Tab-separated table of C-alpha atoms (C1' of nucleotides) in Angstrom:
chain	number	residue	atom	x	y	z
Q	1016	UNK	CA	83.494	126.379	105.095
Q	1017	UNK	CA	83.373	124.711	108.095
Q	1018	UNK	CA	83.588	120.649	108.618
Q	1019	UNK	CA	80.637	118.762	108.590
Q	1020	UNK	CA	80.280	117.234	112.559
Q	1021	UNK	CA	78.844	114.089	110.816
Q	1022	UNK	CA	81.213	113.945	108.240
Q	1023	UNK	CA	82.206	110.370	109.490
Q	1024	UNK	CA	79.159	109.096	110.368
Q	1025	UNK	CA	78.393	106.604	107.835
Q	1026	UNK	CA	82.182	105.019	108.286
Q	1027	UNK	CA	81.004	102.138	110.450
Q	1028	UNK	CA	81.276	102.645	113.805
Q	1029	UNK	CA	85.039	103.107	114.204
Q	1030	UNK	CA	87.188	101.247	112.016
Q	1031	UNK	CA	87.318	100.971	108.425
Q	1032	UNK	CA	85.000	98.437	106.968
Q	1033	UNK	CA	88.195	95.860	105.223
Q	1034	UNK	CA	91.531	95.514	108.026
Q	1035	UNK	CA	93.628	96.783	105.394
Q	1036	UNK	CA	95.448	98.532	108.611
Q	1037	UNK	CA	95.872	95.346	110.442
Q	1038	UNK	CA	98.873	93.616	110.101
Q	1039	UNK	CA	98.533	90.782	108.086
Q	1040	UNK	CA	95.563	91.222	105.320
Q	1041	UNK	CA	97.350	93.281	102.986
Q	1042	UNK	CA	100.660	90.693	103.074
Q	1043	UNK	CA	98.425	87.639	102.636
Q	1044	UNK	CA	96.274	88.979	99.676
Q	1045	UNK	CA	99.667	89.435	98.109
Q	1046	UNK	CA	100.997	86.200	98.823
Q	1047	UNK	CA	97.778	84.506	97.128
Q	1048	UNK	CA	97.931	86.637	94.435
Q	1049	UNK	CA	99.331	84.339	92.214
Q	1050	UNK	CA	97.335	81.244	93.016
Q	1051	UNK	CA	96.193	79.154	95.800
Q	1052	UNK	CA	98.631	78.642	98.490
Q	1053	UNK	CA	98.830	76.173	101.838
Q	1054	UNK	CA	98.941	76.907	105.135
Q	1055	UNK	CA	102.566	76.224	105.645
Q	1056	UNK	CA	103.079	77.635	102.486
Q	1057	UNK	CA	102.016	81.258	103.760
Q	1058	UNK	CA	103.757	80.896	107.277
Q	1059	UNK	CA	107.394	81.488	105.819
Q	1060	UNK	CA	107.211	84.725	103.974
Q	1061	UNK	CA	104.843	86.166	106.495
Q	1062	UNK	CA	106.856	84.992	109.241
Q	1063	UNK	CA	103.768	84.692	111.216
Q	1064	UNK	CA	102.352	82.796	114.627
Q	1065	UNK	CA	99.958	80.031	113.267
Q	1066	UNK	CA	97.410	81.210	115.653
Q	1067	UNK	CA	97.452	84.380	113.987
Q	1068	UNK	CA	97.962	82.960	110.412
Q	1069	UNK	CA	94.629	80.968	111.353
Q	1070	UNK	CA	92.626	84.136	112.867
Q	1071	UNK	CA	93.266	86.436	109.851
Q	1072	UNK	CA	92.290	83.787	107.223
Q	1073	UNK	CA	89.346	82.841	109.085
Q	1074	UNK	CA	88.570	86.906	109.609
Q	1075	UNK	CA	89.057	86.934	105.745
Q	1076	UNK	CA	86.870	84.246	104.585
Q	1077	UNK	CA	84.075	85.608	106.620
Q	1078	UNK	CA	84.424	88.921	104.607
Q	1079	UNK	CA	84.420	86.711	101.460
Q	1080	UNK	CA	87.761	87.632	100.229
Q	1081	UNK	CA	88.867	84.408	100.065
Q	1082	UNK	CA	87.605	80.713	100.035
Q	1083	UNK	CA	89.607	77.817	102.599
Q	1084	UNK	CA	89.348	74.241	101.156
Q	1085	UNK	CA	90.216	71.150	102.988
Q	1086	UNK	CA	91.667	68.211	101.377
Q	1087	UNK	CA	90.609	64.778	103.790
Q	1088	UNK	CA	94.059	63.308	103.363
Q	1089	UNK	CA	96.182	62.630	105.877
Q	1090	UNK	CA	98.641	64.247	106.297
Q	1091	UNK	CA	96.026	67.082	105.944
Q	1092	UNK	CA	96.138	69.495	103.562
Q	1093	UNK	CA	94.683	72.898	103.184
Q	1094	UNK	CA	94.373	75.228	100.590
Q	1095	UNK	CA	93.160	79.353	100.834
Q	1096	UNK	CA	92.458	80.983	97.131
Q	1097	UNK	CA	91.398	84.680	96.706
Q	1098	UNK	CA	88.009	84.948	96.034
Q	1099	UNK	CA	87.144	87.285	92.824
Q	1100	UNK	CA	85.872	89.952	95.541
Q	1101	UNK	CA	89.349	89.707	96.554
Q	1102	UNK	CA	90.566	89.682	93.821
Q	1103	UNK	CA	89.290	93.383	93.132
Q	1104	UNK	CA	91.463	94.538	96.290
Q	1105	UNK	CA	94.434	94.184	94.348
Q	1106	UNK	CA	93.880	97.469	92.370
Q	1107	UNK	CA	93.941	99.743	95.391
Q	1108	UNK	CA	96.483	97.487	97.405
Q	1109	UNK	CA	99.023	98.251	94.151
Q	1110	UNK	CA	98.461	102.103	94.369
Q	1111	UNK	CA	99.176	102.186	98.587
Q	1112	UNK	CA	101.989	99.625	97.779
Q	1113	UNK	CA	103.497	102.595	95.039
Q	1114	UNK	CA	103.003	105.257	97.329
Q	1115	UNK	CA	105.240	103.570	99.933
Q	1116	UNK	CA	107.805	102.738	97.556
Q	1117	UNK	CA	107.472	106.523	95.478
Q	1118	UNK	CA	107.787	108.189	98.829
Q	1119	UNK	CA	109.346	106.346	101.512
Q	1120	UNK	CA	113.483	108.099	101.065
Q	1121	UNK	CA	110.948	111.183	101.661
Q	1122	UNK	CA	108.909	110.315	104.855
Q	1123	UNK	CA	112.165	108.715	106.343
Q	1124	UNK	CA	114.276	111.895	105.644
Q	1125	UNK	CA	111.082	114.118	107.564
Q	1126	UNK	CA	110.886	111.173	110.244
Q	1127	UNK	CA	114.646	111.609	111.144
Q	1128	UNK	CA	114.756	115.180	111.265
P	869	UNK	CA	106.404	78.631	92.123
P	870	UNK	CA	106.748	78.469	96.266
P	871	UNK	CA	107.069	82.493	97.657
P	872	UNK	CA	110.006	84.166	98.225
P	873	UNK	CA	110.479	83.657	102.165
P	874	UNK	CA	112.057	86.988	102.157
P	875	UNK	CA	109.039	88.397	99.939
P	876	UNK	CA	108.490	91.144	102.298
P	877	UNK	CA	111.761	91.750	103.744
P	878	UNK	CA	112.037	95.102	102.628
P	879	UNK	CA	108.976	96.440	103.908
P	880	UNK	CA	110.450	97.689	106.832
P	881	UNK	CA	110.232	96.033	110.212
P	882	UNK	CA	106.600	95.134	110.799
P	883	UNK	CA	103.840	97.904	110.383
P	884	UNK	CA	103.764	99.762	106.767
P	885	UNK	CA	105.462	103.063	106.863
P	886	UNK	CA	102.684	105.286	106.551
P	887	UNK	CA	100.061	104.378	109.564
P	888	UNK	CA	97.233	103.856	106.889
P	889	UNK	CA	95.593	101.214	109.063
P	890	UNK	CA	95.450	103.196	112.674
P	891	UNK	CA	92.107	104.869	113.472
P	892	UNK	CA	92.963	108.329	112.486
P	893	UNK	CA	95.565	109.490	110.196
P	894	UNK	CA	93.324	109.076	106.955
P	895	UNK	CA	90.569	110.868	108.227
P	896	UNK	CA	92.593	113.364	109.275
P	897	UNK	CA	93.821	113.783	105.903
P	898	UNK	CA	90.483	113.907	104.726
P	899	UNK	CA	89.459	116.621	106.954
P	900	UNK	CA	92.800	118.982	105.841
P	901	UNK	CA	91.849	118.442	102.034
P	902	UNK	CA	90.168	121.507	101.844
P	903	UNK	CA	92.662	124.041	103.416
P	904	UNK	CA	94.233	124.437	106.897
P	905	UNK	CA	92.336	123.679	109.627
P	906	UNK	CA	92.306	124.748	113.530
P	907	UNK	CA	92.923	122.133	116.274
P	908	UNK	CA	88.968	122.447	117.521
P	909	UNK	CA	87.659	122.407	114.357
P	910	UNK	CA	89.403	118.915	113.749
P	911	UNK	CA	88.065	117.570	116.773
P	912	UNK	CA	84.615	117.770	116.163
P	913	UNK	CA	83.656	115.729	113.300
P	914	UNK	CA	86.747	112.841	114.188
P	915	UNK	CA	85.094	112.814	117.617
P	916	UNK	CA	88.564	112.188	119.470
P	917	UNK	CA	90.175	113.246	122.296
P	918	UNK	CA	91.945	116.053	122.377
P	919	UNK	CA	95.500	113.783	123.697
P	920	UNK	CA	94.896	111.409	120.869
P	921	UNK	CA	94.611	114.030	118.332
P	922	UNK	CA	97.692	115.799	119.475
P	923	UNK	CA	99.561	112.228	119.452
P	924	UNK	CA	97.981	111.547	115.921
P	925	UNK	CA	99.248	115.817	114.348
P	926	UNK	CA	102.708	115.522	115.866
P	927	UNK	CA	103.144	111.646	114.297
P	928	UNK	CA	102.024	113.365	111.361
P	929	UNK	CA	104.150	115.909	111.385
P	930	UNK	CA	107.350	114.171	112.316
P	931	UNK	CA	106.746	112.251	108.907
P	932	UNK	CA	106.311	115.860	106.825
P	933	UNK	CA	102.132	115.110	105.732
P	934	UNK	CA	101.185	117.405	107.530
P	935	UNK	CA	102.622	121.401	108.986
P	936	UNK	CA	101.761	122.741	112.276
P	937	UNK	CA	101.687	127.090	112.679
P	938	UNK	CA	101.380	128.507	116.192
P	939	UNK	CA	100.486	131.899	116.045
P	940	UNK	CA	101.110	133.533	118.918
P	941	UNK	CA	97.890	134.998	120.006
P	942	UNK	CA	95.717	135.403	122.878
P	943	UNK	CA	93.450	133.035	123.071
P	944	UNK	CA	96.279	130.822	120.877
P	945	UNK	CA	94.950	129.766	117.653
P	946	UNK	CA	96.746	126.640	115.863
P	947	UNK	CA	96.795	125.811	111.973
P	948	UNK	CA	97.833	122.700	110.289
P	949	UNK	CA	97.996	121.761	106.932
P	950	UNK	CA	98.880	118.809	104.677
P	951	UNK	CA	102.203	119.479	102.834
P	952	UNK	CA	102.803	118.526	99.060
P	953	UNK	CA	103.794	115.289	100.551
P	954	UNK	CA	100.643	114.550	102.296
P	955	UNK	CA	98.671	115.886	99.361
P	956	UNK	CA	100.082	113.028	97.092
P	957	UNK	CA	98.534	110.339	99.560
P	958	UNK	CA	94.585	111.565	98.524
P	959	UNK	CA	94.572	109.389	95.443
P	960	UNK	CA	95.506	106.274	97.166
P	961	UNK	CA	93.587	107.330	99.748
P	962	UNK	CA	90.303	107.812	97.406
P	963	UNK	CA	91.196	104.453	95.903
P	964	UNK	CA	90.737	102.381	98.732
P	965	UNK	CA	87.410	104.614	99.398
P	966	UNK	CA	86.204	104.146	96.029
P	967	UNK	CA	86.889	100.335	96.639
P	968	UNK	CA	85.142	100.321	100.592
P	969	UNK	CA	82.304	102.082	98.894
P	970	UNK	CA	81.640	99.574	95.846
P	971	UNK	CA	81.875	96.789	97.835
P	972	UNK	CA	80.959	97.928	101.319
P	973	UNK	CA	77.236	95.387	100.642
P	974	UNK	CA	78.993	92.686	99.533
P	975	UNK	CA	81.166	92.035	102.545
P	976	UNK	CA	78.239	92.911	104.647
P	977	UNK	CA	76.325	90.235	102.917
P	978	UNK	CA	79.367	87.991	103.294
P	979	UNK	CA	79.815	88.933	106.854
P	980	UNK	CA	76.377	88.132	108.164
P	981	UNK	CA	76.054	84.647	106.073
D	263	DC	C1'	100.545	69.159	108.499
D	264	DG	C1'	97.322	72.308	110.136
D	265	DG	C1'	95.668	73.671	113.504
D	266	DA	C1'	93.435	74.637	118.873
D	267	DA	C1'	94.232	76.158	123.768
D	268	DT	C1'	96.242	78.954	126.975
D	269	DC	C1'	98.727	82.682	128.712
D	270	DC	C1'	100.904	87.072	128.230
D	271	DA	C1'	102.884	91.779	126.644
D	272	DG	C1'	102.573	96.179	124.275
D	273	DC	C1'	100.282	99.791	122.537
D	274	DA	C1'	96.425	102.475	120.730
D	275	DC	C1'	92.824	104.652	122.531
D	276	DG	C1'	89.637	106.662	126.007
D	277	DA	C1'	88.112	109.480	130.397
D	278	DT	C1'	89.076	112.861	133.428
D	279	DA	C1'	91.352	116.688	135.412
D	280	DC	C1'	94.266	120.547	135.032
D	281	DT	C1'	96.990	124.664	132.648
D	282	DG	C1'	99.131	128.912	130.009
C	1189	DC	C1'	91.720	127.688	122.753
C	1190	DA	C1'	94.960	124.257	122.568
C	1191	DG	C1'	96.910	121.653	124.766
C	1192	DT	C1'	99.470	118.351	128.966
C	1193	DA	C1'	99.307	114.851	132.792
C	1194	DT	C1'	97.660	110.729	134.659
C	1195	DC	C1'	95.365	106.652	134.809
C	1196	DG	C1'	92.878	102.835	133.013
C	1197	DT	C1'	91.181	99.665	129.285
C	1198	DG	C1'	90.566	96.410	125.286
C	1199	DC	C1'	92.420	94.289	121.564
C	1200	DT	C1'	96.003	92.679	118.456
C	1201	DG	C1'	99.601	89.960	118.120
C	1202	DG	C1'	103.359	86.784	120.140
C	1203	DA	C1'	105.244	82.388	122.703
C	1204	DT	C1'	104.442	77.999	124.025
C	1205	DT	C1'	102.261	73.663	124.321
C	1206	DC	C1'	99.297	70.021	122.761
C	1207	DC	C1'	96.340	67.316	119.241
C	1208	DG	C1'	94.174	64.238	115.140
DNA sequence: CGGAATCCAGCACGATACTG
DNA sequence: CAGTATCGTGCTGGATTCCG
């Protein structure tokens, strides 16, 4: 059987619909996991530029995996919570996550050879 | 309880291992599924370039998902073929499918609001 | 503290032409 | 058929500075 030339075709145009490739998505749904977080709070673990920080959580809100919520105090505070669409990312994020950690010796032993 | 600033210290330098996020390598994957296929037959339905897909197999290979046979005919003719390694990575690949499918309106809705 | 503005580098990807 | 060679591009992410 030969491959389907449209076998792609309802993917979107090129990329896949949530960034779970890009860099940072993945990382900061696991960081919120537990509960709302701050800013500040996510920039340590992630080690990440705020512009960047800012960009992927605003990228993320518009997708509706998370909410932001501003505080009016001064000094401001802001707070980013998983959303329960978000939420339902952590079920597939968990199986990638045990892949990587089941068969990374593996893929590093094939990489090196 | 503040996050570990090291919480993702051992996740290797910066990208995950496996390339899940880069344009091609799971649709590549999804295209082998069925059996070995030849180099033109991938190239169709991915609609990519024939450099890219080269750069994309021999990545692919150098991490042992996927085997490349050379058989060495006139005109050449060129197999490849996930290995038991790259097989394993079809049921967290379906996850995050199954999850892009479900939820594919919702972020749409999101998006556009 | 939580950004915004600006500038910049690397790399993935694409287009085209050519080859054994 | 299955590539390689070359060139060009956009986009993600990084560094730095400034602001309310």
């Amino acid at each position: 059987m030969t491959l389907d030339p449209d076998l792609f075709s309802d993917c979107g145009t090129d990329r896949p619909l949530i960034r779970i490739g890009d860099k940072w998505t993945m990382k900061i749904i696991v960081c919120l996991r537990d509960g709302p977080r701050r800013f500040g709070e996510l920039i340590v673990p992630l080690r990440i530029t705020a512009k960047v920080l800012t960009e992927s959580l605003r990228a993320m809100e518009r997708d509706g995996l998370l909410t932001r919520t501003a505080y009016g105090e001064n000094p401001p505070r802001v707070e980013y919570a998983l959303t329960p669409l978000g939420r339902t990312l952590l079920e597939p994020l968990a199986a990638i996550c045990a892949w990587s950690a089941a068969h990374q010796p593996e893929v590093l032993r094939a990489r090196s050879a």
